[in-house]
Coordinates of C-alpha atoms in Angstrom, one line a residue:
M1453 CA 0.1 0.0 0.0
A1454 CA 1.3 3.4 -0.9
I1455 CA 1.7 5.6 2.2
N1456 CA 0.4 9.2 1.8
N1457 CA 2.6 12.1 2.5
I1458 CA 0.9 13.0 5.8
N1459 CA 1.5 9.6 7.2
Q1460 CA 5.1 9.6 5.9
L1461 CA 5.6 12.8 7.9
L1462 CA 4.0 11.3 11.0
I1463 CA 6.0 8.1 10.8
R1464 CA 9.4 10.0 10.7
N1465 CA 8.3 11.8 13.9
I1466 CA 6.8 8.7 15.5
E1467 CA 9.2 8.6 18.4
A1468 CA 8.3 12.1 19.5
L1469 CA 4.6 11.5 19.4
S1470 CA 4.5 9.7 22.7
A1471 CA 1.2 9.5 24.6
T1472 CA -0.8 7.1 26.5
R1473 CA -4.3 8.0 25.2
P1474 CA -3.7 9.5 21.8
L1475 CA -6.6 10.6 19.6
L1476 CA -6.3 10.4 15.9
V1477 CA -8.6 12.8 14.1
N1478 CA -9.3 11.9 10.4
I1479 CA -6.0 10.2 10.1
E1480 CA -6.0 7.5 7.4
D1481 CA -4.4 4.3 8.9
Q1482 CA -2.2 3.0 6.0
G1483 CA -0.2 1.0 8.7
F1484 CA 0.5 4.1 10.9
I1485 CA -1.5 2.7 13.8
S1486 CA 0.3 -0.6 14.0
Q1487 CA 3.6 1.3 13.9
Y1488 CA 2.5 3.6 16.6
L1489 CA 1.4 0.9 18.9
S1490 CA 4.6 -1.0 18.4
Q1491 CA 6.7 2.2 19.2
H1492 CA 4.5 3.2 22.2
S1493 CA 3.6 0.0 23.9
A1494 CA 1.5 1.7 26.7
A1495 CA -0.7 3.6 24.3
N1496 CA -4.4 3.0 23.6
I1497 CA -5.7 4.8 20.5
D1498 CA -9.0 6.3 19.7
S1499 CA -9.5 7.1 16.1
Y1500 CA -12.2 9.5 15.2
H1501 CA -13.4 9.9 11.6
T1502 CA -16.0 12.1 9.8
N1503 CA -15.3 10.0 6.6
Y1504 CA -17.1 6.6 6.7
A1505 CA -14.7 4.9 4.4
E1506 CA -11.7 5.7 6.6
Y1507 CA -13.7 4.7 9.7
K1508 CA -14.5 1.2 8.2
T1509 CA -10.9 0.7 7.3
C1510 CA -9.8 1.5 10.9
Q1511 CA -12.7 -0.5 12.4
Q1512 CA -11.2 -3.6 10.7
I1513 CA -7.9 -3.4 12.7
Q1514 CA -7.8 -6.4 15.0
N1515 CA -6.4 -4.8 18.1
A1516 CA -8.0 -4.3 21.6
R1517 CA -5.9 -1.2 21.9
V1518 CA -7.7 0.6 19.0
N1519 CA -11.3 2.0 19.1
A1520 CA -12.7 3.6 15.9
H1521 CA -15.4 6.3 16.0
F1522 CA -17.7 7.7 13.2
C1523 CA -19.8 10.7 14.3
V1524 CA -20.4 14.4 14.0
E1525 CA -19.5 15.3 17.6
Y1526 CA -16.8 13.2 19.4
V1527 CA -16.9 13.0 23.1
A1528 CA -14.2 11.1 25.0
K1529 CA -15.0 8.5 27.6
T1530 CA -11.5 9.0 28.9
K1531 CA -9.7 12.3 28.2
H1532 CA -6.8 12.3 25.8
D1533 CA -3.3 13.6 26.4
M1534 CA -2.6 14.0 22.6
A1535 CA -4.6 14.6 19.6
I1536 CA -3.1 14.3 16.0
I1537 CA -5.3 16.2 13.7
H1538 CA -5.4 16.0 10.0
F1539 CA -6.0 19.7 8.9
P1540 CA -9.3 19.7 7.0
K1541 CA -10.1 21.0 3.6
S1542 CA -12.4 23.6 5.1
K1543 CA -10.8 26.2 7.3
A1544 CA -14.2 26.6 9.1
E1545 CA -14.0 22.9 9.8
F1546 CA -10.6 23.4 11.6
S1547 CA -12.2 25.7 14.1
F1548 CA -15.1 23.3 14.4
T1549 CA -12.7 20.5 15.2
L1550 CA -10.6 22.4 17.7
E1551 CA -13.6 23.8 19.7
M1552 CA -15.3 20.3 19.6
L1553 CA -12.2 18.5 21.0
A1554 CA -11.3 20.8 23.8
E1555 CA -13.5 19.1 26.4
S1556 CA -12.0 15.7 25.4
M1557 CA -8.4 16.7 26.2
T1558 CA -6.5 16.7 29.4
E1559 CA -4.8 19.8 30.8
N1560 CA -1.6 20.5 28.9
A1561 CA -2.5 17.9 26.3
T1562 CA -0.4 18.1 23.1
L1563 CA -2.1 19.0 19.8
V1564 CA -0.3 17.7 16.6
I1565 CA -1.6 19.3 13.5
V1566 CA -0.6 17.8 10.1
G1567 CA -1.6 18.7 6.5
E1568 CA -0.5 19.2 3.0
N1569 CA 0.8 22.7 2.0
K1570 CA -1.7 23.1 -0.8
G1571 CA -4.5 22.0 1.7
G1572 CA -4.2 25.2 3.7
V1573 CA -2.2 23.9 6.7
K1574 CA 0.1 26.8 6.6
S1575 CA -2.8 28.9 8.1
A1576 CA -3.0 26.6 11.2
E1577 CA -1.3 29.1 13.6
K1578 CA -3.5 32.0 12.5
L1579 CA -6.7 30.0 12.6
G1580 CA -6.0 28.5 15.9
I1581 CA -5.3 31.8 17.7
D1582 CA -8.6 31.7 19.5
Y1583 CA -8.1 28.3 20.8
L1584 CA -4.4 27.6 21.3
E1585 CA -1.8 29.1 23.6
Y1586 CA 0.7 28.5 20.8
C1587 CA 0.9 26.6 17.5
N1588 CA 4.5 26.1 16.3
K1589 CA 5.9 24.5 13.1
V1590 CA 8.1 21.7 14.0
D1591 CA 8.7 19.7 10.8
S1592 CA 8.3 20.0 7.0
A1593 CA 8.6 17.1 4.5
R1594 CA 6.8 15.6 1.4
H1595 CA 5.1 18.9 0.8
C1596 CA 3.4 18.7 4.3
L1597 CA 3.8 20.6 7.6
M1598 CA 3.5 19.6 11.2
F1599 CA 2.6 22.0 14.0
I1600 CA 2.5 21.4 17.7
G1601 CA 0.1 23.3 19.9
E1602 CA -1.7 23.4 23.3
Y1603 CA -5.1 24.6 24.3
K1604 CA -5.8 27.8 26.2
T1605 CA -7.1 27.1 29.7
T1606 CA -10.4 28.9 29.1
L1607 CA -12.5 28.1 25.9
P1608 CA -16.1 28.5 24.9
R1609 CA -18.3 25.5 25.4
F1610 CA -18.9 23.6 22.1
E1611 CA -22.2 24.1 20.5
L1612 CA -22.9 22.3 17.3
Q1613 CA -25.6 24.6 16.1
K1614 CA -23.2 27.6 16.3
F1615 CA -21.3 26.1 13.3
Y1616 CA -24.3 25.7 11.1
K1617 CA -24.7 28.0 8.0
H1618 CA -28.4 28.6 7.2
Y1619 CA -29.7 30.0 3.9
Q1620 CA -32.7 30.0 1.7
I1621 CA -32.9 28.8 -1.9
Q1622 CA -35.6 29.5 -4.5
V1623 CA -36.0 26.8 -7.2
Q1624 CA -38.8 26.5 -9.6
E1625 CA -41.0 28.6 -7.4
K1626 CA -40.3 26.6 -4.3
T1627 CA -38.5 28.1 -1.3
L1628 CA -36.3 25.7 0.8
E1629 CA -34.4 26.2 4.0
I1630 CA -30.8 24.8 3.8
A1631 CA -28.5 24.0 6.7
A1632 CA -24.9 22.9 6.4
L1633 CA -21.9 22.3 8.7
P1634 CA -18.3 23.2 7.7
G1635 CA -16.8 21.3 4.9
V1636 CA -20.1 20.0 3.5
F1637 CA -20.9 20.6 -0.2
S1638 CA -23.4 23.4 -0.7
Q1639 CA -22.6 25.0 2.7
N1640 CA -23.0 28.6 1.6
A1641 CA -25.3 28.6 -1.4
L1642 CA -26.9 26.6 -4.1
D1643 CA -24.3 25.4 -6.5
T1644 CA -24.7 25.8 -10.3
G1645 CA -24.5 22.0 -11.0
T1646 CA -27.3 21.2 -8.6
E1647 CA -29.4 24.1 -9.9
I1648 CA -29.2 22.8 -13.4
L1649 CA -29.9 19.2 -12.2
L1650 CA -33.1 20.3 -10.4
A1651 CA -34.4 21.9 -13.6
H1652 CA -34.1 18.6 -15.4
L1653 CA -35.6 16.1 -13.1
P1654 CA -38.0 13.5 -14.4
D1655 CA -41.6 15.0 -14.9
I1656 CA -43.3 12.6 -12.5
M1657 CA -41.6 11.1 -9.5
A1658 CA -43.1 8.5 -7.1
G1659 CA -41.8 5.6 -5.0
K1660 CA -38.3 5.3 -3.6
V1661 CA -35.7 8.0 -4.5
L1662 CA -32.1 7.8 -3.6
D1663 CA -30.1 11.1 -3.3
F1664 CA -26.4 9.8 -3.7
G1665 CA -23.7 12.1 -2.2
C1666 CA -26.4 14.1 -0.5
G1667 CA -24.3 16.9 1.0
A1668 CA -26.5 19.3 2.8
G1669 CA -29.6 17.6 1.4
V1670 CA -30.6 20.1 -1.1
I1671 CA -31.6 17.6 -3.9
A1672 CA -33.8 15.4 -1.5
A1673 CA -35.4 18.4 0.1
Y1674 CA -36.5 19.7 -3.2
I1675 CA -37.8 16.4 -4.4
G1676 CA -39.6 15.8 -1.2
T1677 CA -41.2 19.2 -1.4
V1678 CA -42.3 18.9 -5.1
Y1679 CA -43.1 15.2 -5.0
P1680 CA -44.5 14.5 -1.4
Q1681 CA -45.5 11.0 -2.4
T1682 CA -41.8 9.9 -2.7
K1683 CA -39.8 8.1 -0.1
L1684 CA -36.4 9.6 0.4
T1685 CA -33.1 7.9 1.1
L1686 CA -30.0 10.1 1.4
V1687 CA -26.5 8.7 1.2
D1688 CA -23.1 10.2 1.9
V1689 CA -19.7 9.2 3.2
S1690 CA -19.5 12.2 5.5
A1691 CA -20.9 12.3 9.0
L1692 CA -21.1 16.2 8.8
A1693 CA -23.0 15.9 5.5
L1694 CA -25.5 13.3 6.9
H1695 CA -26.2 15.5 10.0
S1696 CA -26.6 18.6 7.8
A1697 CA -29.0 16.7 5.5
Q1698 CA -31.0 15.5 8.4
T1699 CA -31.3 19.1 9.7
T1700 CA -32.3 20.4 6.2
L1701 CA -35.1 17.8 6.0
S1702 CA -36.4 18.8 9.4
L1703 CA -36.3 22.4 8.6
N1704 CA -38.5 21.7 5.5
K1705 CA -40.8 19.4 7.5
L1706 CA -39.6 16.3 5.6
S1707 CA -38.4 13.0 6.6
G1708 CA -36.0 10.4 5.0
E1709 CA -33.7 7.5 5.7
L1710 CA -30.0 8.6 6.0
I1711 CA -27.2 6.0 5.3
A1712 CA -23.5 6.3 5.8
S1713 CA -21.8 4.5 3.0
N1714 CA -18.6 4.3 1.1
S1715 CA -20.1 4.7 -2.3
L1716 CA -22.8 2.0 -2.4
S1717 CA -21.2 -0.3 0.2
D1718 CA -24.1 0.1 2.7
V1719 CA -26.9 0.6 0.2
R1720 CA -29.1 -2.4 0.0
E1721 CA -32.4 -1.5 -1.5
R1722 CA -33.6 -0.9 -5.1
Y1723 CA -34.8 2.6 -6.1
D1724 CA -37.3 3.9 -8.6
F1725 CA -35.2 7.1 -9.0
V1726 CA -31.5 7.8 -8.3
I1727 CA -30.6 11.5 -8.5
S1728 CA -27.1 12.7 -7.9
N1729 CA -24.6 15.6 -8.2
P1730 CA -21.8 13.2 -7.5
P1731 CA -18.7 14.2 -5.7
F1732 CA -15.4 14.4 -7.4
H1733 CA -13.2 15.8 -4.6
Q1734 CA -11.6 13.8 -1.9
G1735 CA -10.0 16.2 0.6
V1736 CA -8.1 18.8 -1.5
K1737 CA -7.6 16.4 -4.4
T1738 CA -9.7 15.7 -7.5
H1739 CA -10.8 12.1 -7.3
Y1740 CA -13.1 10.6 -9.9
A1741 CA -12.9 6.8 -9.0
A1742 CA -15.6 6.8 -6.4
T1743 CA -18.2 8.3 -8.8
E1744 CA -17.0 6.1 -11.6
Q1745 CA -17.4 3.1 -9.4
F1746 CA -20.9 4.3 -8.3
L1747 CA -22.0 4.6 -11.9
A1748 CA -20.7 1.2 -12.8
D1749 CA -22.4 -0.5 -9.8
I1750 CA -25.7 1.6 -9.4
K1751 CA -27.7 -0.8 -11.8
Q1752 CA -28.0 -3.3 -8.9
N1753 CA -29.8 -0.7 -6.9
L1754 CA -32.3 0.3 -9.6
A1755 CA -35.9 -0.9 -9.7
R1756 CA -37.0 -2.7 -12.8
N1757 CA -37.7 0.4 -14.7
G1758 CA -35.7 2.7 -12.5
C1759 CA -34.3 6.0 -13.6
I1760 CA -30.9 7.6 -12.8
T1761 CA -30.3 11.3 -13.5
I1762 CA -26.9 13.0 -12.6
V1763 CA -25.2 16.2 -13.2
A1764 CA -21.4 16.5 -13.7
N1765 CA -18.8 18.7 -15.2
S1766 CA -19.3 18.4 -18.9
F1767 CA -15.6 17.4 -19.5
L1768 CA -16.0 14.3 -17.4
K1769 CA -16.6 11.1 -19.4
Y1770 CA -19.5 9.7 -17.5
L1771 CA -21.8 9.3 -20.4
P1772 CA -20.0 6.1 -21.9
I1773 CA -19.7 4.6 -18.4
M1774 CA -23.4 5.0 -18.0
Q1775 CA -24.1 3.7 -21.5
E1776 CA -22.1 0.6 -20.8
A1777 CA -23.1 -0.1 -17.2
I1778 CA -26.8 0.8 -17.2
G1779 CA -28.1 1.3 -20.8
K1780 CA -29.1 3.9 -23.3
T1781 CA -28.3 7.3 -21.8
K1782 CA -29.5 10.8 -22.8
T1783 CA -27.8 14.1 -22.5
L1784 CA -30.7 16.3 -21.2
A1785 CA -28.7 19.6 -21.0
I1786 CA -25.2 21.0 -21.3
K1787 CA -25.0 24.4 -19.7
K1788 CA -22.5 26.5 -17.8
G1789 CA -19.9 23.8 -18.0
F1790 CA -22.2 21.1 -16.6
A1791 CA -24.1 18.2 -18.3
V1792 CA -27.2 16.4 -17.2
Y1793 CA -27.4 12.7 -18.0
Q1794 CA -30.3 10.4 -17.7
C1795 CA -30.9 6.7 -18.1
Y1796 CA -34.1 4.6 -17.7
L1797 CA -33.3 1.0 -17.0
N1798 CA -34.8 -1.4 -19.6
N1799 CA -35.5 1.5 -21.9
K1800 CA -36.1 0.2 -25.4
D1801 CA -36.3 3.6 -27.2

């Protein structure tokens, strides 16, 4: 397995990262955990993830000294003397993470912050000024930086709702209330791709609908409002997105099933309609494999005459994937750099 740059930086500093109750925050394993436990024989690790795929990987580690967690708000049963934090893609999410973890750390606990230069980690010291007594750069390698910090003694109590962004959108004469946590797609406004997708939904929708890669729940909320006879299921890999989507549904007096899933790993049912503005970013990197895999596998989750409608950047070659994996696919629109594709299973036209 190739080890990413962040873990290479951690491994080269592994002797200095001594703790008895370390907390890993969105750190991919890639063998780092076993090396850490070998180096620090008295340590017991908690590994907290907002990414379901990374959580499942960590959960599979067969070691009683490792506990994996997937949730929005982490609260420690036993306080930690160190936290190793992967600097998130959203700077607002960094503040969210620091404030959330404060109550889970012992007095004088060490904070280790690591991230790629192009991912914004250079701003860790500036962004942490309200939370940290100090935040000092201690190493640099593989286009990554490592900072060491310590919490201030007095910090505000963490309130999840404080970090929500709320806004209204107007789509096809329908007004929706949207709520999103930091780092969630569509956190601040309706994105262009989703706006174009919502203008090209099937004319009639009923039965079971899957919103794949739901983000803040914009697509599902709109469908549930326009087509109240639908049964909504929302899927995302992010705990922050799923919590946001649930909040958006509630604000619009809607209900739905929310599923944490690595692509379609935990999706079991078949759906009459699958609607998606599928993600193509993983952290700060452009990453198409997850969406390509979703399109290749979604047929197994379509009802007999099910329909899938997606929007994507028009330069992405999703049309031939859909043609091969699902069936005859139409291009409904190409607008503002986006394309809307639609395929009905068993379509004979």
